[in-house]
Amino acid sequence: MPDHRALLHHTADLAADFMDTLETRPVGAIATRDDMLEAFGGPLPARGEAPGEIVEHLARAADPGIVASAGPRYFGFVIGGSLPSAVAADWLATAWDQAPGAVTVSPATTRIEAVAGRWMTEILGLPSEAVTAFVTGASVGNLVGLAAARRHLLLRAGHDVEKHGLFGAPPLRVVVGAEGHSTLFKALAILGLGRERVELVEADAQGRIRPDRLPRLDDRTILCLQAGNVNSGAFDPFADIVPIARAASAWTHVDGAFGLWAAASPRHAHLLVGVDGADSWVTDGHKWLNVPYDCGMLICRHPATLRGAMAIEAAYLPEEAVAPKDLGPELSRRARAVPVWAVLRTLGRQGVAELVDRCCAHARRLAGGLETIGFTVHNQVVLNQIVATIGSTDFTDSVRRRVEADGIAWFGPTHWAGRPALRFSVSSWATTAEDIDATLDAVARAVAALRAEPASALPVAAG
Ligand SMILES: *Cc1c(COP(=O)(O)O)cnc(C)c1O
């Protein structure tokens, strides 16, 4: 028998060594792309090497090229870390090597998925009849939700799109807010609904759909709403819009990659009033729920429709009514709900609410501190997201680059209201108030140092 105990113990030590550095290591990567090419390039070996040596080499060679995005002072994009119980459960799922497509293949992991899905819909206040498909992330969640919408509307019009394709199908309308996420447009492109054929609805200064600009909806319309704008964290006004869509028999799809989790918090759930009236919802596990990557969920009110859109035809692995393989695009895949189950058990309903509330409180502290330093905060900080600038675009970007070089924190550039800005997202379970203060200190130092430099040292402001 191979000595997996020694190999996995050693690997666990290497992983723990890495995780122990997350609080103190420079947040950005140190290595350049060329360094990494050198570390991992070279010819394909003719003969294999010992597993222990390979893991050792991986850990050492990759380290300078690893971004501490799982650490407490990474505020880039909307990323989130991984709770320790989620990492551990994910390892176990890897060791089990189970594909949770059907009960006969893996009784344990299919059950774990069903329970994790039920707990999640309960925490999010979504209808109990809804089913959950565990997918790679919100990109695929959007794809699956829109496929269900396409089936629902076309079948009602007498066209079975899964059987016959879009050939000869009556046209559908797609209504999307002007601030819809790029992955939603990609999903529309893949599904033959067209990236550019959509009716864009004007958004307000926070990125929310303006209800007064909503076109007339009908029973051939897919309406795409958003819970959590990727920059501002703003929510579309569900209570104003969802009842209109329901009355028109349109399908409402909600992209809530991170924002949907606000429903778990009694303090923030008001942002989502009316969202439960939609037909499909997307969220990510790997962002705000803090499970490792490769975990998103599509929740659908209409199990039969979702199954019709995703089922493998014919009596392939005869099974109970709804097997996971018939709810999402994959037949074989990893048991990605296992860390979700572990996190929901680790935190409980209250712990998820506290995670959301804590990140939002840190975001308010960060926004307040930035304003004290001289930043303009451009959004209402209703959630965990901040959009800010200080002085000119060049000055703002110089501050970002200086903090990045300092290694204390990392936040990224974005575009807001037609101009470059900085975006901060507080999405990690690990972030503390001290991390926020250390970040603000680093930002203040960068601003002071740049102001102290002769003006000629700054790039000429482009306006
Ligand atoms: C991140 C994000 C997505 C895409 O999710 P992935 O998990 O990266 O596929 C979609 N919509 C919103 C609002 C997001 O923030």
Coordinates of C-alpha atoms and ligand atoms in Angstrom, one line a residue:
M1 CA 0.0 0.0 0.0
P2 CA 1.4 3.4 -0.8
D3 CA 2.2 5.6 2.2
H4 CA -0.6 8.1 1.7
R5 CA -0.5 8.9 5.4
A6 CA 3.1 10.3 5.2
L7 CA 2.3 12.2 2.0
L8 CA -0.9 13.8 3.2
H9 CA 0.5 14.7 6.6
H10 CA 3.5 16.4 4.9
T11 CA 1.1 18.1 2.5
A12 CA -1.1 19.3 5.4
D13 CA 2.1 20.7 7.0
L14 CA 3.0 22.6 3.8
A15 CA -0.6 23.9 3.5
A16 CA -0.7 24.9 7.2
D17 CA 2.7 26.6 6.8
F18 CA 1.3 28.6 4.0
M19 CA -1.9 29.5 5.9
D20 CA 0.1 30.6 8.9
T21 CA 1.7 33.2 6.6
L22 CA -1.6 34.7 5.4
E23 CA -1.7 37.4 8.1
T24 CA 1.9 38.6 7.7
R25 CA 3.0 37.9 4.1
P26 CA 2.9 40.6 1.5
V27 CA -0.7 40.5 0.2
G28 CA 0.3 40.8 -3.5
A29 CA 2.5 38.2 -5.2
I30 CA 6.2 38.9 -5.2
A31 CA 7.1 36.8 -8.2
T32 CA 6.7 38.0 -11.7
R33 CA 5.1 36.1 -14.5
D34 CA 8.6 35.3 -15.8
D35 CA 9.7 34.0 -12.4
M36 CA 6.7 31.6 -12.5
L37 CA 7.4 30.5 -16.0
E38 CA 10.9 29.6 -14.9
A39 CA 9.7 27.8 -11.8
F40 CA 7.1 25.7 -13.6
G41 CA 8.4 25.6 -17.2
G42 CA 10.9 23.1 -18.6
P43 CA 10.4 20.0 -20.7
L44 CA 7.8 17.3 -19.9
P45 CA 9.7 14.8 -17.7
A46 CA 10.2 11.4 -19.4
R47 CA 10.0 9.6 -16.1
G48 CA 7.8 10.3 -13.1
E49 CA 9.1 11.6 -9.8
A50 CA 8.2 10.7 -6.2
P51 CA 4.9 12.3 -5.0
G52 CA 6.5 13.8 -1.9
E53 CA 9.1 15.6 -4.0
I54 CA 6.5 17.0 -6.4
V55 CA 4.4 18.4 -3.6
E56 CA 7.5 19.9 -1.9
H57 CA 8.5 21.5 -5.2
L58 CA 5.0 22.8 -5.8
A59 CA 4.8 24.4 -2.4
R60 CA 8.3 26.1 -2.6
A61 CA 8.2 27.1 -6.2
A62 CA 4.6 28.5 -6.2
D63 CA 4.9 30.4 -2.9
P64 CA 6.3 33.7 -4.3
G65 CA 3.6 33.7 -7.0
I66 CA 0.7 33.1 -4.6
V67 CA -1.6 36.1 -3.9
A68 CA -2.8 36.2 -0.3
S69 CA -6.4 36.6 -1.5
A70 CA -7.4 34.2 1.2
G71 CA -5.9 36.5 3.8
P72 CA -7.5 39.3 5.9
R73 CA -6.3 42.4 4.0
Y74 CA -7.1 41.4 0.5
F75 CA -10.0 43.7 -0.8
G76 CA -9.7 43.1 -4.5
F77 CA -12.6 42.2 -6.8
V78 CA -15.1 40.2 -4.7
I79 CA -13.1 37.2 -3.5
G80 CA -13.6 36.0 0.0
G81 CA -11.3 33.6 1.9
S82 CA -11.9 30.0 3.1
L83 CA -13.1 29.1 6.5
P84 CA -10.8 26.5 8.1
S85 CA -13.7 24.0 8.3
A86 CA -14.4 24.6 4.6
V87 CA -10.8 23.8 3.6
A88 CA -10.8 20.7 5.8
A89 CA -14.1 19.4 4.4
D90 CA -12.9 20.1 0.8
W91 CA -9.8 18.0 1.5
L92 CA -12.0 15.2 2.7
A93 CA -14.2 15.4 -0.3
T94 CA -11.1 15.2 -2.5
A95 CA -9.9 12.1 -0.7
W96 CA -13.4 10.6 -1.1
D97 CA -13.3 11.3 -4.8
Q98 CA -17.1 11.1 -5.2
A99 CA -19.1 12.3 -8.0
P100 CA -22.5 13.4 -6.5
G101 CA -24.5 13.0 -9.8
A102 CA -26.7 10.2 -8.5
V103 CA -27.5 8.3 -5.3
T104 CA -26.2 5.0 -6.7
V105 CA -22.8 6.6 -7.4
S106 CA -22.5 8.4 -4.0
P107 CA -25.2 8.1 -1.4
A108 CA -23.4 10.3 1.0
T109 CA -22.5 13.3 -1.1
T110 CA -25.9 13.4 -2.9
R111 CA -27.5 13.6 0.5
I112 CA -25.0 16.3 1.7
E113 CA -25.9 18.4 -1.4
A114 CA -29.6 18.1 -0.8
V115 CA -29.3 19.1 2.8
A116 CA -26.8 22.0 2.0
G117 CA -29.3 23.3 -0.6
R118 CA -32.2 23.1 1.8
W119 CA -30.3 24.9 4.6
M120 CA -29.2 27.6 2.2
T121 CA -32.6 28.3 0.8
E122 CA -33.9 28.5 4.3
I123 CA -31.2 31.0 5.4
L124 CA -31.8 33.1 2.3
G125 CA -35.6 33.1 2.8
L126 CA -36.3 31.6 -0.6
P127 CA -39.3 29.4 -1.3
S128 CA -39.1 25.9 0.1
E129 CA -40.2 24.3 -3.2
A130 CA -37.0 25.6 -4.9
V131 CA -34.2 23.2 -5.8
T132 CA -30.4 24.0 -5.8
A133 CA -27.9 23.1 -8.5
F134 CA -24.3 23.2 -7.3
V135 CA -22.2 24.6 -10.1
T136 CA -18.7 26.0 -10.5
G137 CA -19.7 29.6 -9.8
A138 CA -22.1 32.4 -10.5
S139 CA -21.1 32.4 -14.2
V140 CA -22.4 28.9 -14.8
G141 CA -25.2 29.7 -12.3
N142 CA -26.3 32.5 -14.6
L143 CA -26.1 30.2 -17.6
V144 CA -28.2 27.5 -16.0
G145 CA -30.8 29.9 -14.6
L146 CA -31.2 31.5 -18.0
A147 CA -31.5 28.1 -19.7
A148 CA -34.3 27.3 -17.3
A149 CA -36.0 30.6 -18.2
R150 CA -35.6 30.0 -21.9
R151 CA -37.2 26.5 -21.5
H152 CA -40.1 27.9 -19.4
L153 CA -41.0 30.7 -21.7
L154 CA -40.6 28.8 -25.0
L155 CA -42.4 25.6 -23.8
R156 CA -45.3 27.8 -22.8
A157 CA -45.3 29.2 -26.3
G158 CA -45.4 25.6 -27.7
H159 CA -41.7 25.2 -28.5
D160 CA -39.5 22.6 -26.9
V161 CA -36.1 24.2 -27.2
E162 CA -34.2 21.3 -25.7
K163 CA -35.5 19.0 -28.4
H164 CA -35.5 21.3 -31.4
G165 CA -33.0 24.0 -30.6
L166 CA -33.8 27.7 -31.2
F167 CA -34.6 26.9 -34.9
G168 CA -38.2 28.0 -35.5
A169 CA -38.6 29.2 -31.9
P170 CA -40.7 32.4 -31.3
P171 CA -38.4 35.3 -30.2
L172 CA -37.9 36.0 -26.5
R173 CA -37.1 39.4 -24.9
V174 CA -34.3 39.8 -22.4
V175 CA -34.5 42.8 -20.1
V176 CA -31.3 43.6 -18.1
G177 CA -30.2 46.5 -16.0
A178 CA -27.5 48.7 -17.5
E179 CA -25.2 47.5 -14.6
G180 CA -25.7 43.8 -15.2
H181 CA -22.6 41.7 -14.6
S182 CA -20.5 40.7 -17.6
T183 CA -21.0 37.0 -16.9
L184 CA -24.7 37.4 -17.5
F185 CA -24.1 38.8 -21.0
K186 CA -21.7 35.9 -21.6
A187 CA -24.4 33.4 -20.6
L188 CA -26.9 35.1 -23.0
A189 CA -24.3 34.8 -25.8
I190 CA -23.8 31.0 -25.1
L191 CA -27.5 30.4 -25.0
G192 CA -28.2 31.9 -28.4
L193 CA -30.2 34.8 -26.8
G194 CA -27.6 37.3 -27.8
R195 CA -25.3 39.6 -25.8
E196 CA -26.5 42.7 -27.6
R197 CA -30.1 41.9 -28.4
V198 CA -31.1 42.8 -24.8
E199 CA -33.2 45.7 -23.7
L200 CA -31.0 47.6 -21.3
V201 CA -32.7 49.5 -18.5
E202 CA -31.2 52.7 -17.2
A203 CA -29.6 52.5 -13.7
D204 CA -29.5 55.2 -11.1
A205 CA -26.3 56.6 -9.6
Q206 CA -25.9 53.6 -7.4
G207 CA -26.2 51.1 -10.2
R208 CA -29.8 50.1 -9.4
I209 CA -32.4 49.6 -12.1
R210 CA -34.8 52.6 -12.3
P211 CA -38.3 51.1 -12.0
D212 CA -39.7 54.1 -14.0
R213 CA -37.5 53.1 -17.0
L214 CA -38.6 49.5 -17.0
P215 CA -40.1 48.5 -20.4
R216 CA -43.5 46.8 -20.5
L217 CA -42.9 43.1 -19.6
D218 CA -44.8 40.2 -21.1
D219 CA -44.9 36.4 -21.0
R220 CA -42.0 36.1 -23.4
T221 CA -39.6 38.2 -21.3
I222 CA -36.7 37.1 -19.2
L223 CA -36.0 39.9 -16.6
C224 CA -32.5 39.9 -15.1
L225 CA -32.1 41.6 -11.7
Q226 CA -29.1 42.0 -9.5
A227 CA -28.6 41.6 -5.7
G228 CA -25.3 43.3 -5.0
N229 CA -23.7 45.5 -7.7
V230 CA -20.1 44.3 -8.2
N231 CA -18.8 47.9 -7.5
S232 CA -21.3 49.6 -5.2
G233 CA -23.0 46.6 -3.6
A234 CA -26.4 48.2 -4.5
F235 CA -29.6 46.1 -4.9
D236 CA -32.2 46.4 -7.6
P237 CA -35.6 47.5 -6.1
F238 CA -37.1 44.0 -6.0
A239 CA -40.3 45.0 -4.2
D240 CA -41.1 47.5 -6.9
I241 CA -40.2 45.3 -9.9
V242 CA -40.8 41.7 -9.1
P243 CA -44.6 42.0 -8.7
I244 CA -44.8 43.7 -12.1
A245 CA -42.8 40.8 -13.7
R246 CA -45.0 38.2 -12.0
A247 CA -48.2 39.9 -13.1
A248 CA -46.9 39.9 -16.7
S249 CA -45.8 36.2 -16.4
A250 CA -42.2 37.1 -17.2
W251 CA -39.4 35.0 -15.7
T252 CA -37.3 36.9 -13.1
H253 CA -33.7 35.8 -12.7
V254 CA -31.6 37.3 -9.9
D255 CA -27.8 37.5 -10.0
G256 CA -26.9 37.6 -6.3
A257 CA -23.3 36.2 -6.6
F258 CA -22.4 37.8 -3.2
G259 CA -25.3 40.1 -2.3
L260 CA -27.9 37.4 -1.9
W261 CA -26.2 36.5 1.4
A262 CA -27.4 39.8 2.9
A263 CA -30.7 38.0 3.2
A264 CA -29.2 35.9 6.0
S265 CA -28.7 39.0 8.2
P266 CA -31.8 40.5 9.9
R267 CA -29.9 43.9 9.7
H268 CA -29.5 43.8 6.0
A269 CA -32.4 41.7 4.7
H270 CA -34.4 44.8 4.0
L271 CA -32.2 45.3 0.9
L272 CA -33.7 42.1 -0.5
V273 CA -37.4 42.6 0.3
G274 CA -39.4 41.0 -2.6
V275 CA -36.5 39.0 -4.0
D276 CA -38.3 35.7 -3.0
G277 CA -40.8 36.4 -5.7
A278 CA -38.3 35.7 -8.5
D279 CA -38.0 32.4 -10.4
S280 CA -34.3 31.8 -10.3
W281 CA -31.4 33.0 -8.1
V282 CA -27.7 32.7 -8.4
T283 CA -25.2 32.9 -5.6
D284 CA -21.6 32.0 -5.0
G285 CA -20.2 29.8 -2.2
H286 CA -16.6 30.8 -3.0
K287 CA -17.2 34.5 -2.4
W288 CA -19.0 35.6 0.7
L289 CA -19.7 32.2 2.2
N290 CA -15.9 31.7 2.3
V291 CA -15.6 28.2 0.9
P292 CA -12.7 27.3 -1.5
Y293 CA -13.1 28.0 -5.2
D294 CA -15.3 26.1 -7.6
C295 CA -18.6 26.6 -5.8
G296 CA -21.7 28.4 -6.9
M297 CA -25.4 27.7 -6.7
L298 CA -28.4 28.1 -8.9
I299 CA -31.6 28.0 -7.0
C300 CA -34.8 27.5 -9.1
R301 CA -38.4 27.8 -8.0
H302 CA -39.5 25.4 -10.7
P303 CA -37.7 22.0 -10.3
A304 CA -39.4 20.4 -13.3
T305 CA -38.4 23.2 -15.6
L306 CA -34.8 23.2 -14.4
R307 CA -34.7 19.4 -14.9
G308 CA -36.2 19.8 -18.4
A309 CA -33.4 22.2 -19.2
M310 CA -30.6 20.2 -17.7
A311 CA -31.6 16.5 -17.6
I312 CA -29.6 13.9 -19.4
E313 CA -32.2 12.3 -21.7
A314 CA -33.3 8.7 -21.5
A315 CA -33.0 6.1 -18.7
Y316 CA -29.3 6.8 -18.0
L317 CA -28.7 5.6 -14.4
P318 CA -32.3 5.2 -13.4
E319 CA -32.8 7.2 -10.3
E320 CA -35.0 9.0 -7.9
A321 CA -37.0 11.9 -9.3
V322 CA -34.4 14.7 -9.2
A323 CA -30.8 13.6 -9.3
P324 CA -28.1 16.3 -9.1
K325 CA -26.8 15.3 -12.6
D326 CA -30.2 16.4 -14.0
L327 CA -30.1 19.9 -12.3
G328 CA -26.8 21.2 -13.7
P329 CA -24.6 21.0 -16.8
E330 CA -22.2 18.2 -15.6
L331 CA -22.6 14.5 -15.2
S332 CA -19.3 13.9 -13.3
R333 CA -18.0 16.5 -11.0
R334 CA -16.5 17.1 -7.6
A335 CA -18.7 17.1 -4.4
R336 CA -18.6 20.8 -4.2
A337 CA -21.4 21.1 -1.7
V338 CA -19.4 19.3 1.0
P339 CA -17.6 22.5 2.2
V340 CA -20.9 24.4 2.0
W341 CA -22.5 21.9 4.4
A342 CA -19.5 22.2 6.7
V343 CA -19.6 26.0 6.7
L344 CA -23.3 26.1 7.4
R345 CA -22.8 23.7 10.3
T346 CA -19.8 25.7 11.6
L347 CA -21.6 29.0 11.5
G348 CA -25.2 28.2 11.9
R349 CA -27.9 30.7 10.9
Q350 CA -26.6 33.2 13.4
G351 CA -22.9 32.8 12.3
V352 CA -23.8 33.5 8.6
A353 CA -25.6 36.6 9.7
E354 CA -22.6 37.7 11.8
L355 CA -20.2 37.1 8.9
V356 CA -22.3 39.4 6.7
D357 CA -22.8 42.1 9.4
R358 CA -19.1 42.0 10.4
C359 CA -17.9 42.5 6.8
C360 CA -20.4 45.3 6.3
A361 CA -19.3 47.0 9.5
H362 CA -15.7 46.8 8.4
A363 CA -16.6 48.3 5.1
R364 CA -18.2 51.3 6.8
R365 CA -15.2 51.7 9.0
L366 CA -12.9 51.5 6.0
A367 CA -15.1 54.0 4.0
G368 CA -15.1 56.4 7.0
G369 CA -11.3 56.1 7.4
L370 CA -10.8 56.7 3.7
E371 CA -12.8 59.9 3.8
T372 CA -10.8 61.1 6.8
I373 CA -7.6 60.6 4.7
G374 CA -9.2 62.7 1.9
F375 CA -10.9 60.2 -0.4
T376 CA -14.2 60.7 -2.0
V377 CA -16.4 57.7 -1.5
H378 CA -18.7 57.5 -4.5
N379 CA -21.3 54.9 -3.4
Q380 CA -23.7 54.5 -0.5
V381 CA -21.9 51.9 1.6
V382 CA -25.0 49.7 2.0
L383 CA -23.1 46.4 2.0
N384 CA -19.5 45.3 1.8
Q385 CA -18.4 47.3 -1.2
I386 CA -16.7 50.7 -1.5
V387 CA -15.8 52.8 -4.6
A388 CA -13.4 55.7 -3.9
T389 CA -11.0 58.1 -5.5
I390 CA -8.5 60.7 -4.1
G391 CA -7.6 63.6 -6.3
S392 CA -6.8 62.9 -9.9
T393 CA -7.0 59.5 -11.6
D394 CA -3.2 59.3 -11.6
F395 CA -2.9 60.2 -8.0
T396 CA -5.5 57.7 -7.0
D397 CA -3.8 55.0 -9.0
S398 CA -0.4 55.9 -7.6
V399 CA -1.8 55.4 -4.1
R400 CA -3.0 52.0 -5.1
R401 CA 0.3 51.0 -6.5
R402 CA 2.2 52.3 -3.5
V403 CA 0.1 50.3 -1.1
E404 CA 0.4 47.2 -3.2
A405 CA 4.2 47.6 -3.2
D406 CA 4.1 48.1 0.6
G407 CA 2.5 44.6 0.8
I408 CA 0.1 45.5 3.6
A409 CA -3.2 45.4 1.6
W410 CA -4.5 44.9 -1.9
F411 CA -7.4 46.6 -3.6
G412 CA -8.0 46.9 -7.3
P413 CA -8.9 49.4 -10.0
T414 CA -12.4 49.6 -11.4
H415 CA -14.6 52.0 -13.4
W416 CA -17.4 53.8 -11.9
A417 CA -19.7 56.4 -13.4
G418 CA -17.4 56.6 -16.5
R419 CA -14.1 57.2 -14.7
P420 CA -11.4 55.0 -13.1
A421 CA -11.7 54.5 -9.4
L422 CA -10.6 52.1 -6.7
R423 CA -12.8 49.3 -5.4
F424 CA -12.6 47.7 -1.9
S425 CA -14.6 44.6 -1.1
V426 CA -14.7 43.2 2.4
S427 CA -15.7 39.6 1.9
S428 CA -13.4 37.6 4.1
W429 CA -14.3 35.9 7.4
A430 CA -10.7 36.6 8.5
T431 CA -10.8 40.4 8.3
T432 CA -10.7 42.2 11.7
A433 CA -11.1 45.8 12.7
E434 CA -7.3 45.8 13.2
D435 CA -6.9 44.8 9.6
I436 CA -9.0 47.7 8.5
D437 CA -6.9 50.1 10.6
A438 CA -3.6 48.6 9.3
T439 CA -4.9 49.1 5.8
L440 CA -6.0 52.7 6.5
D441 CA -2.5 53.4 8.0
A442 CA -0.9 52.0 4.9
V443 CA -3.1 54.1 2.7
A444 CA -2.5 57.3 4.8
R445 CA 1.3 56.6 4.6
A446 CA 1.1 56.3 0.8
V447 CA -0.9 59.5 0.4
A448 CA 1.5 61.4 2.6
A449 CA 4.6 60.1 0.8
L450 CA 3.1 60.9 -2.6
R451 CA 2.1 64.4 -1.4
A452 CA 5.7 64.9 -0.1
E453 CA 7.2 64.1 -3.5
P454 CA 7.9 66.9 -5.9
A455 CA 5.0 67.4 -8.3
S456 CA 7.3 66.4 -11.2
A457 CA 7.6 62.9 -9.7
L458 CA 4.0 62.3 -10.3
P459 CA 2.8 61.3 -13.8
V460 CA 1.0 64.2 -15.5
A461 CA -2.6 64.2 -14.6
A462 CA -4.7 63.0 -17.5
G463 CA -7.8 64.7 -16.1
Ligands
LIG1 C1 -18.4 37.3 -9.3 C2 -19.8 37.6 -9.9 C3 -20.3 36.9 -10.9 C4 -19.5 35.7 -11.6 O1 -19.3 34.7 -10.6 P1 -18.1 33.6 -10.7 O2 -18.3 32.9 -9.4 O3 -16.8 34.4 -10.8 O4 -18.4 32.8 -11.9 C5 -21.5 37.2 -11.4 N1 -22.2 38.2 -10.9 C6 -21.8 39.0 -9.9 C7 -22.6 40.1 -9.4 C8 -20.5 38.7 -9.4 O5 -20.1 39.5 -8.4

